[in-house]
PDB file of C-alpha atoms in Angstrom:
ATOM      1  CA  MET A   1      68.981 130.884 104.132  1.00  0.00           C
ATOM      2  CA  ARG A   2      72.285 129.682 103.263  1.00  0.00           C
ATOM      3  CA  ARG A   3      72.574 125.935 102.549  1.00  0.00           C
ATOM      4  CA  LEU A   4      74.315 123.737 104.420  1.00  0.00           C
ATOM      5  CA  GLN A   5      77.326 121.724 102.668  1.00  0.00           C
ATOM      6  CA  LEU A   6      79.349 118.743 103.755  1.00  0.00           C
ATOM      7  CA  PRO A   7      82.634 118.487 102.613  1.00  0.00           C
ATOM      8  CA  HIS A   8      83.616 115.735  99.910  1.00  0.00           C
ATOM      9  CA  TRP A   9      85.055 113.504 102.541  1.00  0.00           C
ATOM     10  CA  ALA A  10      82.310 113.566 104.430  1.00  0.00           C
ATOM     11  CA  VAL A  11      79.524 112.413 101.542  1.00  0.00           C
ATOM     12  CA  GLY A  12      82.040 110.086 100.462  1.00  0.00           C
ATOM     13  CA  LEU A  13      82.254 108.367 104.307  1.00  0.00           C
ATOM     14  CA  SER A  14      78.314 108.899 104.550  1.00  0.00           C
ATOM     15  CA  GLY A  15      77.508 106.686 101.148  1.00  0.00           C
ATOM     16  CA  ALA A  16      80.160 104.091 102.137  1.00  0.00           C
ATOM     17  CA  GLY A  17      78.593 103.601 105.939  1.00  0.00           C
ATOM     18  CA  ALA A  18      74.742 103.358 103.968  1.00  0.00           C
ATOM     19  CA  ALA A  19      75.944 100.666 101.429  1.00  0.00           C
ATOM     20  CA  LEU A  20      77.704  98.955 104.397  1.00  0.00           C
ATOM     21  CA  ALA A  21      74.515  98.867 106.473  1.00  0.00           C
ATOM     22  CA  LEU A  22      72.410  97.693 103.524  1.00  0.00           C
ATOM     23  CA  TRP A  23      75.019  94.826 102.914  1.00  0.00           C
ATOM     24  CA  TRP A  24      74.779  94.081 106.977  1.00  0.00           C
ATOM     25  CA  ILE A  25      70.829  94.132 106.571  1.00  0.00           C
ATOM     26  CA  GLY A  26      70.743  92.104 103.722  1.00  0.00           C
ATOM     27  CA  ALA A  27      73.701  89.205 104.454  1.00  0.00           C
ATOM     28  CA  ALA A  28      72.010  88.737 107.846  1.00  0.00           C
ATOM     29  CA  THR A  29      68.361  88.614 106.376  1.00  0.00           C
ATOM     30  CA  PHE A  30      67.184  87.834 102.869  1.00  0.00           C
ATOM     31  CA  LEU A  31      70.310  87.091 101.729  1.00  0.00           C
ATOM     32  CA  ARG A  32      71.738  84.765 104.138  1.00  0.00           C
ATOM     33  CA  GLY A  33      72.513  81.276 102.753  1.00  0.00           C
ATOM     34  CA  VAL A  34      72.619  81.973  99.705  1.00  0.00           C
ATOM     35  CA  GLY A  35      74.982  80.119  97.248  1.00  0.00           C
ATOM     36  CA  ALA A  36      75.694  77.823 100.670  1.00  0.00           C
ATOM     37  CA  PRO A  37      77.098  74.652  99.676  1.00  0.00           C
ATOM     38  CA  ALA A  38      74.802  71.647  99.771  1.00  0.00           C
ATOM     39  CA  GLY A  39      76.365  70.540 103.572  1.00  0.00           C
ATOM     40  CA  GLY A  40      75.505  74.008 105.388  1.00  0.00           C
ATOM     41  CA  GLY A  41      78.460  76.649 105.712  1.00  0.00           C
ATOM     42  CA  THR A  42      78.740  80.476 105.224  1.00  0.00           C
ATOM     43  CA  GLY A  43      76.751  81.941 102.035  1.00  0.00           C
ATOM     44  CA  ALA A  44      78.477  83.662  99.030  1.00  0.00           C
ATOM     45  CA  ILE A  45      77.481  86.727 100.651  1.00  0.00           C
ATOM     46  CA  PRO A  46      78.961  86.953 104.481  1.00  0.00           C
ATOM     47  CA  THR A  47      78.361  89.951 106.066  1.00  0.00           C
ATOM     48  CA  PRO A  48      81.148  91.896 107.554  1.00  0.00           C
ATOM     49  CA  TRP A  49      82.112  90.843 110.367  1.00  0.00           C
ATOM     50  CA  GLN A  50      82.273  87.553 108.736  1.00  0.00           C
ATOM     51  CA  VAL A  51      84.648  88.982 106.249  1.00  0.00           C
ATOM     52  CA  LEU A  52      86.771  91.410 109.127  1.00  0.00           C
ATOM     53  CA  SER A  53      87.287  88.373 110.946  1.00  0.00           C
ATOM     54  CA  GLN A  54      88.523  86.532 108.301  1.00  0.00           C
ATOM     55  CA  MET A  55      90.772  89.207 107.234  1.00  0.00           C
ATOM     56  CA  GLY A  56      92.057  89.377 111.183  1.00  0.00           C
ATOM     57  CA  ALA A  57      92.609  85.672 111.132  1.00  0.00           C
ATOM     58  CA  ASP A  58      94.510  85.170 107.871  1.00  0.00           C
ATOM     59  CA  GLY A  59      96.914  88.596 109.299  1.00  0.00           C
ATOM     60  CA  TRP A  60      99.131  90.964 107.664  1.00  0.00           C
ATOM     61  CA  GLY A  61     101.959  88.695 106.357  1.00  0.00           C
ATOM     62  CA  PHE A  62      99.478  87.064 104.401  1.00  0.00           C
ATOM     63  CA  TYR A  63      98.003  90.062 102.546  1.00  0.00           C
ATOM     64  CA  TRP A  64     101.288  91.688 102.061  1.00  0.00           C
ATOM     65  CA  ARG A  65     103.201  88.668 100.882  1.00  0.00           C
ATOM     66  CA  ASN A  66     100.509  88.830  97.826  1.00  0.00           C
ATOM     67  CA  ALA A  67      99.911  92.129  97.401  1.00  0.00           C
ATOM     68  CA  ALA A  68     103.592  92.713  97.254  1.00  0.00           C
ATOM     69  CA  VAL A  69     103.948  90.503  94.667  1.00  0.00           C
ATOM     70  CA  THR A  70     100.816  92.407  92.597  1.00  0.00           C
ATOM     71  CA  LEU A  71     101.540  96.000  93.427  1.00  0.00           C
ATOM     72  CA  LEU A  72     105.382  95.639  92.082  1.00  0.00           C
ATOM     73  CA  GLU A  73     103.544  94.347  88.295  1.00  0.00           C
ATOM     74  CA  ALA A  74     101.207  96.676  88.416  1.00  0.00           C
ATOM     75  CA  GLY A  75     103.763  99.405  89.439  1.00  0.00           C
ATOM     76  CA  ALA A  76     105.774  98.053  86.334  1.00  0.00           C
ATOM     77  CA  GLY A  77     102.996  98.070  84.038  1.00  0.00           C
ATOM     78  CA  TYR A  78     101.582 101.374  85.168  1.00  0.00           C
ATOM     79  CA  ALA A  79     105.148 102.901  84.565  1.00  0.00           C
ATOM     80  CA  TRP A  80     105.623 101.246  81.166  1.00  0.00           C
ATOM     81  CA  GLY A  81     101.707 101.718  79.527  1.00  0.00           C
ATOM     82  CA  ASN A  82     101.944 105.804  80.743  1.00  0.00           C
ATOM     83  CA  ALA A  83     105.622 106.196  79.404  1.00  0.00           C
ATOM     84  CA  LEU A  84     104.857 104.880  76.098  1.00  0.00           C
ATOM     85  CA  ALA A  85     101.303 106.868  75.860  1.00  0.00           C
ATOM     86  CA  LEU A  86     103.152 109.957  76.270  1.00  0.00           C
ATOM     87  CA  LEU A  87     105.879 109.024  74.319  1.00  0.00           C
ATOM     88  CA  LEU A  88     103.378 108.478  71.243  1.00  0.00           C
ATOM     89  CA  ALA A  89     101.353 111.448  72.302  1.00  0.00           C
ATOM     90  CA  PHE A  90     104.625 113.809  71.996  1.00  0.00           C
ATOM     91  CA  LEU A  91     105.049 112.235  68.635  1.00  0.00           C
ATOM     92  CA  VAL A  92     102.016 113.150  67.341  1.00  0.00           C
ATOM     93  CA  LEU A  93     102.508 116.625  68.412  1.00  0.00           C
ATOM     94  CA  LEU A  94     105.609 116.822  66.482  1.00  0.00           C
ATOM     95  CA  VAL A  95     104.673 114.617  63.672  1.00  0.00           C
ATOM     96  CA  PRO A  96     100.984 115.373  62.744  1.00  0.00           C
ATOM     97  CA  PRO A  97     100.507 112.884  60.259  1.00  0.00           C
ATOM     98  CA  LEU A  98     100.792 110.064  63.020  1.00  0.00           C
ATOM     99  CA  GLU A  99      98.057 111.364  64.917  1.00  0.00           C
ATOM    100  CA  ARG A 100      95.253 108.834  63.073  1.00  0.00           C
ATOM    101  CA  LEU A 101      97.289 106.015  63.176  1.00  0.00           C
ATOM    102  CA  ALA A 102      98.448 106.861  66.983  1.00  0.00           C
ATOM    103  CA  THR A 103      94.950 107.285  67.486  1.00  0.00           C
ATOM    104  CA  GLN A 104      93.854 103.935  65.946  1.00  0.00           C
ATOM    105  CA  LEU A 105      96.587 102.180  67.619  1.00  0.00           C
ATOM    106  CA  ALA A 106      95.431 103.195  70.890  1.00  0.00           C
ATOM    107  CA  VAL A 107      91.572 102.499  70.174  1.00  0.00           C
ATOM    108  CA  ILE A 108      92.780  98.778  69.261  1.00  0.00           C
ATOM    109  CA  SER A 109      94.523  98.329  72.679  1.00  0.00           C
ATOM    110  CA  TYR A 110      91.307  99.865  74.617  1.00  0.00           C
ATOM    111  CA  CYS A 111      89.178  97.131  72.419  1.00  0.00           C
ATOM    112  CA  LEU A 112      91.039  93.821  73.031  1.00  0.00           C
ATOM    113  CA  PRO A 113      89.582  91.815  75.175  1.00  0.00           C
ATOM    114  CA  VAL A 114      91.848  91.459  78.248  1.00  0.00           C
ATOM    115  CA  VAL A 115      90.756  87.886  79.204  1.00  0.00           C
ATOM    116  CA  ALA A 116      91.033  86.577  75.949  1.00  0.00           C
ATOM    117  CA  VAL A 117      94.866  88.899  75.118  1.00  0.00           C
ATOM    118  CA  GLY A 118      96.413  87.524  78.123  1.00  0.00           C
ATOM    119  CA  PRO A 119      97.108  83.838  77.203  1.00  0.00           C
ATOM    120  CA  VAL A 120      98.439  85.007  73.973  1.00  0.00           C
ATOM    121  CA  ILE A 121     100.949  87.154  75.644  1.00  0.00           C
ATOM    122  CA  PHE A 122     101.957  84.287  78.180  1.00  0.00           C
ATOM    123  CA  ILE A 123     102.691  82.269  75.185  1.00  0.00           C
ATOM    124  CA  VAL A 124     105.027  85.323  73.917  1.00  0.00           C
ATOM    125  CA  LEU A 125     106.311  86.183  76.762  1.00  0.00           C
ATOM    126  CA  GLY A 126     106.331  82.689  78.621  1.00  0.00           C
ATOM    127  CA  PRO A 127     106.541  81.722  82.287  1.00  0.00           C
ATOM    128  CA  PRO A 128     108.206  83.750  85.051  1.00  0.00           C
ATOM    129  CA  ARG A 129     111.237  82.609  86.729  1.00  0.00           C
ATOM    130  CA  SER A 130     111.081  81.413  90.153  1.00  0.00           C
ATOM    131  CA  GLY A 131     110.653  84.178  92.631  1.00  0.00           C
ATOM    132  CA  ASP A 132     110.188  87.224  89.509  1.00  0.00           C
ATOM    133  CA  PRO A 133     106.571  88.962  88.967  1.00  0.00           C
ATOM    134  CA  SER A 134     104.735  87.914  85.611  1.00  0.00           C
ATOM    135  CA  GLY A 135     105.527  89.376  82.511  1.00  0.00           C
ATOM    136  CA  THR A 136     101.713  88.481  81.214  1.00  0.00           C
ATOM    137  CA  ALA A 137     100.181  90.755  84.050  1.00  0.00           C
ATOM    138  CA  VAL A 138     103.200  93.896  83.946  1.00  0.00           C
ATOM    139  CA  ALA A 139     102.196  93.900  80.062  1.00  0.00           C
ATOM    140  CA  LEU A 140      98.039  93.258  80.901  1.00  0.00           C
ATOM    141  CA  ALA A 141      98.649  96.585  83.311  1.00  0.00           C
ATOM    142  CA  ALA A 142     100.683  98.516  81.245  1.00  0.00           C
ATOM    143  CA  LEU A 143      97.728  97.758  78.345  1.00  0.00           C
ATOM    144  CA  SER A 144      95.261  98.975  80.721  1.00  0.00           C
ATOM    145  CA  VAL A 145      96.604 102.342  80.993  1.00  0.00           C
ATOM    146  CA  PHE A 146      97.518 103.376  77.544  1.00  0.00           C
ATOM    147  CA  PHE A 147      94.541 104.354  76.309  1.00  0.00           C
ATOM    148  CA  THR A 148      93.546 106.448  78.894  1.00  0.00           C
ATOM    149  CA  THR A 149      96.699 108.152  79.052  1.00  0.00           C
ATOM    150  CA  MET A 150      97.404 108.319  75.715  1.00  0.00           C
ATOM    151  CA  VAL A 151      93.620 110.225  74.441  1.00  0.00           C
ATOM    152  CA  SER A 152      93.719 112.145  77.209  1.00  0.00           C
ATOM    153  CA  ALA A 153      97.409 113.311  77.259  1.00  0.00           C
ATOM    154  CA  LEU A 154      96.645 114.089  73.137  1.00  0.00           C
ATOM    155  CA  ALA A 155      93.299 115.880  74.410  1.00  0.00           C
ATOM    156  CA  GLY A 156      95.348 118.305  76.645  1.00  0.00           C
ATOM    157  CA  LEU A 157      98.458 119.273  74.326  1.00  0.00           C
ATOM    158  CA  LYS A 158      95.927 120.102  71.662  1.00  0.00           C
ATOM    159  CA  ALA A 159      94.491 122.345  74.310  1.00  0.00           C
ATOM    160  CA  ALA A 160      97.534 124.998  74.222  1.00  0.00           C
ATOM    161  CA  ASP A 161      96.664 128.407  73.714  1.00  0.00           C
ATOM    162  CA  ARG A 162      96.904 129.062  70.401  1.00  0.00           C
ATOM    163  CA  SER A 163      98.375 133.045  71.146  1.00  0.00           C
ATOM    164  CA  CYS A 164     101.098 131.801  73.344  1.00  0.00           C
ATOM    165  CA  LEU A 165     101.844 129.012  70.722  1.00  0.00           C
ATOM    166  CA  ASP A 166     102.164 132.063  68.211  1.00  0.00           C
ATOM    167  CA  ILE A 167     104.354 133.832  70.362  1.00  0.00           C
ATOM    168  CA  VAL A 168     106.943 131.363  70.551  1.00  0.00           C
ATOM    169  CA  ALA A 169     106.975 130.734  66.532  1.00  0.00           C
ATOM    170  CA  VAL A 170     107.205 134.468  65.972  1.00  0.00           C
ATOM    171  CA  PHE A 171     110.415 134.302  68.359  1.00  0.00           C
ATOM    172  CA  GLY A 172     111.926 131.373  66.000  1.00  0.00           C
ATOM    173  CA  GLY A 173     110.274 128.453  67.558  1.00  0.00           C
ATOM    174  CA  ARG A 174     109.443 125.152  66.394  1.00  0.00           C
ATOM    175  CA  ARG A 175     107.264 122.143  67.519  1.00  0.00           C
ATOM    176  CA  ILE A 176     109.485 121.228  69.666  1.00  0.00           C
ATOM    177  CA  HIS A 177     110.238 124.293  71.370  1.00  0.00           C
ATOM    178  CA  GLN A 178     106.420 124.681  71.510  1.00  0.00           C
ATOM    179  CA  LEU A 179     105.910 121.389  73.101  1.00  0.00           C
ATOM    180  CA  LEU A 180     108.026 121.638  75.809  1.00  0.00           C
ATOM    181  CA  LYS A 181     107.448 125.644  76.527  1.00  0.00           C
ATOM    182  CA  VAL A 182     103.726 125.566  76.105  1.00  0.00           C
ATOM    183  CA  ARG A 183     101.788 122.477  75.296  1.00  0.00           C
ATOM    184  CA  ILE A 184     103.438 120.321  78.494  1.00  0.00           C
ATOM    185  CA  ILE A 185     102.259 123.051  80.874  1.00  0.00           C
ATOM    186  CA  ALA A 186      98.537 122.961  79.473  1.00  0.00           C
ATOM    187  CA  ALA A 187      98.250 119.276  79.201  1.00  0.00           C
ATOM    188  CA  LEU A 188      99.699 119.037  83.000  1.00  0.00           C
ATOM    189  CA  PRO A 189      95.993 119.011  84.481  1.00  0.00           C
ATOM    190  CA  ALA A 190      94.507 116.365  81.309  1.00  0.00           C
ATOM    191  CA  VAL A 191      97.423 114.081  82.196  1.00  0.00           C
ATOM    192  CA  LEU A 192      97.307 113.882  86.222  1.00  0.00           C
ATOM    193  CA  ALA A 193      93.652 113.296  85.700  1.00  0.00           C
ATOM    194  CA  ALA A 194      94.513 110.238  83.447  1.00  0.00           C
ATOM    195  CA  PHE A 195      96.984 109.133  85.946  1.00  0.00           C
ATOM    196  CA  LYS A 196      94.681 108.507  88.546  1.00  0.00           C
ATOM    197  CA  ILE A 197      91.780 106.463  86.686  1.00  0.00           C
ATOM    198  CA  ALA A 198      94.928 104.928  85.109  1.00  0.00           C
ATOM    199  CA  ALA A 199      96.399 103.657  89.064  1.00  0.00           C
ATOM    200  CA  PRO A 200      93.130 101.554  89.713  1.00  0.00           C
ATOM    201  CA  ALA A 201      92.943 100.191  85.444  1.00  0.00           C
ATOM    202  CA  ALA A 202      96.900  98.997  86.160  1.00  0.00           C
ATOM    203  CA  LEU A 203      96.295  97.295  89.410  1.00  0.00           C
ATOM    204  CA  LEU A 204      93.166  95.429  87.928  1.00  0.00           C
ATOM    205  CA  GLY A 205      95.160  94.584  84.623  1.00  0.00           C
ATOM    206  CA  ALA A 206      97.699  93.252  86.972  1.00  0.00           C
ATOM    207  CA  ILE A 207      95.268  90.799  88.777  1.00  0.00           C
ATOM    208  CA  LEU A 208      94.057  89.586  85.662  1.00  0.00           C
ATOM    209  CA  GLY A 209      97.085  88.963  84.284  1.00  0.00           C
ATOM    210  CA  GLU A 210      97.840  87.220  87.301  1.00  0.00           C
ATOM    211  CA  TYR A 211      95.435  84.262  86.609  1.00  0.00           C
ATOM    212  CA  VAL A 212      97.254  83.375  83.281  1.00  0.00           C
ATOM    213  CA  GLY A 213     100.900  84.193  84.234  1.00  0.00           C
ATOM    214  CA  GLY A 214     102.477  81.244  86.286  1.00  0.00           C
ATOM    215  CA  VAL A 215     102.640  82.823  89.489  1.00  0.00           C
ATOM    216  CA  ASP A 216     101.929  81.246  92.572  1.00  0.00           C
ATOM    217  CA  ARG A 217     101.821  84.343  94.929  1.00  0.00           C
ATOM    218  CA  GLY A 218      99.828  87.812  94.487  1.00  0.00           C
ATOM    219  CA  LEU A 219      96.295  88.712  95.162  1.00  0.00           C
ATOM    220  CA  GLY A 220      94.984  86.451  92.020  1.00  0.00           C
ATOM    221  CA  PRO A 221      96.095  83.444  92.917  1.00  0.00           C
ATOM    222  CA  ALA A 222      95.117  84.154  96.675  1.00  0.00           C
ATOM    223  CA  MET A 223      91.425  84.686  95.162  1.00  0.00           C
ATOM    224  CA  VAL A 224      91.699  81.913  93.159  1.00  0.00           C
ATOM    225  CA  ASN A 225      93.043  79.598  95.594  1.00  0.00           C
ATOM    226  CA  ALA A 226      89.947  81.012  98.253  1.00  0.00           C
ATOM    227  CA  GLN A 227      87.194  80.558  95.445  1.00  0.00           C
ATOM    228  CA  GLN A 228      88.645  76.595  95.017  1.00  0.00           C
ATOM    229  CA  THR A 229      88.587  75.936  98.531  1.00  0.00           C
ATOM    230  CA  LEU A 230      85.293  77.584  99.318  1.00  0.00           C
ATOM    231  CA  GLU A 231      86.778  80.351 101.714  1.00  0.00           C
ATOM    232  CA  VAL A 232      84.101  83.067 100.620  1.00  0.00           C
ATOM    233  CA  ALA A 233      85.311  84.924 103.702  1.00  0.00           C
ATOM    234  CA  ARG A 234      88.278  85.159 102.828  1.00  0.00           C
ATOM    235  CA  VAL A 235      87.992  85.798  98.728  1.00  0.00           C
ATOM    236  CA  TRP A 236      85.909  89.236 100.197  1.00  0.00           C
ATOM    237  CA  GLY A 237      88.991  89.733 102.052  1.00  0.00           C
ATOM    238  CA  ILE A 238      90.719  89.857  99.103  1.00  0.00           C
ATOM    239  CA  ALA A 239      88.714  92.064  97.141  1.00  0.00           C
ATOM    240  CA  PHE A 240      88.403  94.158 100.022  1.00  0.00           C
ATOM    241  CA  ALA A 241      92.384  94.696  99.832  1.00  0.00           C
ATOM    242  CA  CYS A 242      91.991  95.124  95.783  1.00  0.00           C
ATOM    243  CA  ALA A 243      89.344  97.733  96.463  1.00  0.00           C
ATOM    244  CA  ALA A 244      91.575  99.177  99.475  1.00  0.00           C
ATOM    245  CA  LEU A 245      94.859  99.393  97.155  1.00  0.00           C
ATOM    246  CA  ALA A 246      93.450 100.950  94.305  1.00  0.00           C
ATOM    247  CA  GLY A 247      91.466 103.624  96.019  1.00  0.00           C
ATOM    248  CA  GLY A 248      94.622 104.453  98.007  1.00  0.00           C
ATOM    249  CA  ALA A 249      96.705 104.904  94.633  1.00  0.00           C
ATOM    250  CA  TYR A 250      93.804 106.979  93.526  1.00  0.00           C
ATOM    251  CA  ALA A 251      93.515 108.839  96.274  1.00  0.00           C
ATOM    252  CA  VAL A 252      97.322 109.926  96.756  1.00  0.00           C
ATOM    253  CA  LEU A 253      97.657 110.660  92.993  1.00  0.00           C
ATOM    254  CA  GLY A 254      94.795 112.782  93.461  1.00  0.00           C
ATOM    255  CA  LEU A 255      96.286 114.535  96.085  1.00  0.00           C
ATOM    256  CA  LEU A 256      99.423 115.249  93.964  1.00  0.00           C
ATOM    257  CA  SER A 257      97.701 116.564  91.045  1.00  0.00           C
ATOM    258  CA  ARG A 258      96.343 119.132  93.605  1.00  0.00           C
ATOM    259  CA  PHE A 259      99.976 120.174  94.005  1.00  0.00           C
ATOM    260  CA  ALA A 260     100.882 119.995  90.751  1.00  0.00           C
ATOM    261  CA  ALA A 261      98.647 121.931  88.745  1.00  0.00           C
ATOM    262  CA  PRO A 262      96.519 123.363  91.893  1.00  0.00           C
ATOM    263  CA  TRP A 263      95.316 125.713  89.344  1.00  0.00           C
ATOM    264  CA  ALA A 264      93.057 123.098  88.262  1.00  0.00           C
ATOM    265  CA  SER A 265      91.730 121.573  91.245  1.00  0.00           C
ATOM    266  CA  GLY A 266      89.327 124.505  91.657  1.00  0.00           C
ATOM    267  CA  VAL A 267      90.925 125.445  95.484  1.00  0.00           C
ATOM    268  CA  ARG A 268      91.730 129.148  95.177  1.00  0.00           C
ATOM    269  CA  ALA A 269      95.444 129.706  97.054  1.00  0.00           C
ATOM    270  CA  GLY A 270      95.321 129.929 100.745  1.00  0.00           C
ATOM    271  CA  GLY A 271      92.129 127.827 100.799  1.00  0.00           C
ATOM    272  CA  SER A 272      89.438 130.277 100.454  1.00  0.00           C
TER     273      SER A 272
END
């Protein structure tokens, strides 16, 4: 008897629907009023309908005005962090004695508490000029993606087929030729997987950087303002917007990776 296997998107939708139903039931019953102010009002856990109503009342302009700033910061940090990580991984393959130092640098960047290092970066970079993105947010976004990309790229570069590397060496190729003709292609699936993981991480780093980055626009400041004014549904709406942006970036990069490295996606040619 053949087992019924649902597609991945159907499983994901089922899980999301179940979580939404549980949230709605909990917010409307035993979690109702949890964290509500003494004078009454919406509790800390609003229903999905309250969140959607607040998002509709705020309108597209509110979310786009703030999301555009955060996306700009996250995109800049994503580009800088991944570029530096790939450059360092390539350098390690060309100069192997640098591997220990590069690995230690990546681990240190990963272990640094983002919340604690943010104020230090803000002191070094200073506040942004009016209308400019926060340099602190860009730096934290870059810091958030550096470790994942560097380690994944280095592991992928080292996973190249030894016989292919020997062929390049037999024909007089050096390390740079092995890197360009063999190792980069072998590392492509690992690098693309790191890029997918780095996208949500960059967005989170940018949002955390906005808390200390001296900007008055962005998803981070918008969430802080909503918390200070006890607009609970708006806080949840902004959180949903952040989750949607992170999930969208992950999905887009996942789709691109299927086209860039189809041999690593587990899907045969022709969809069979």
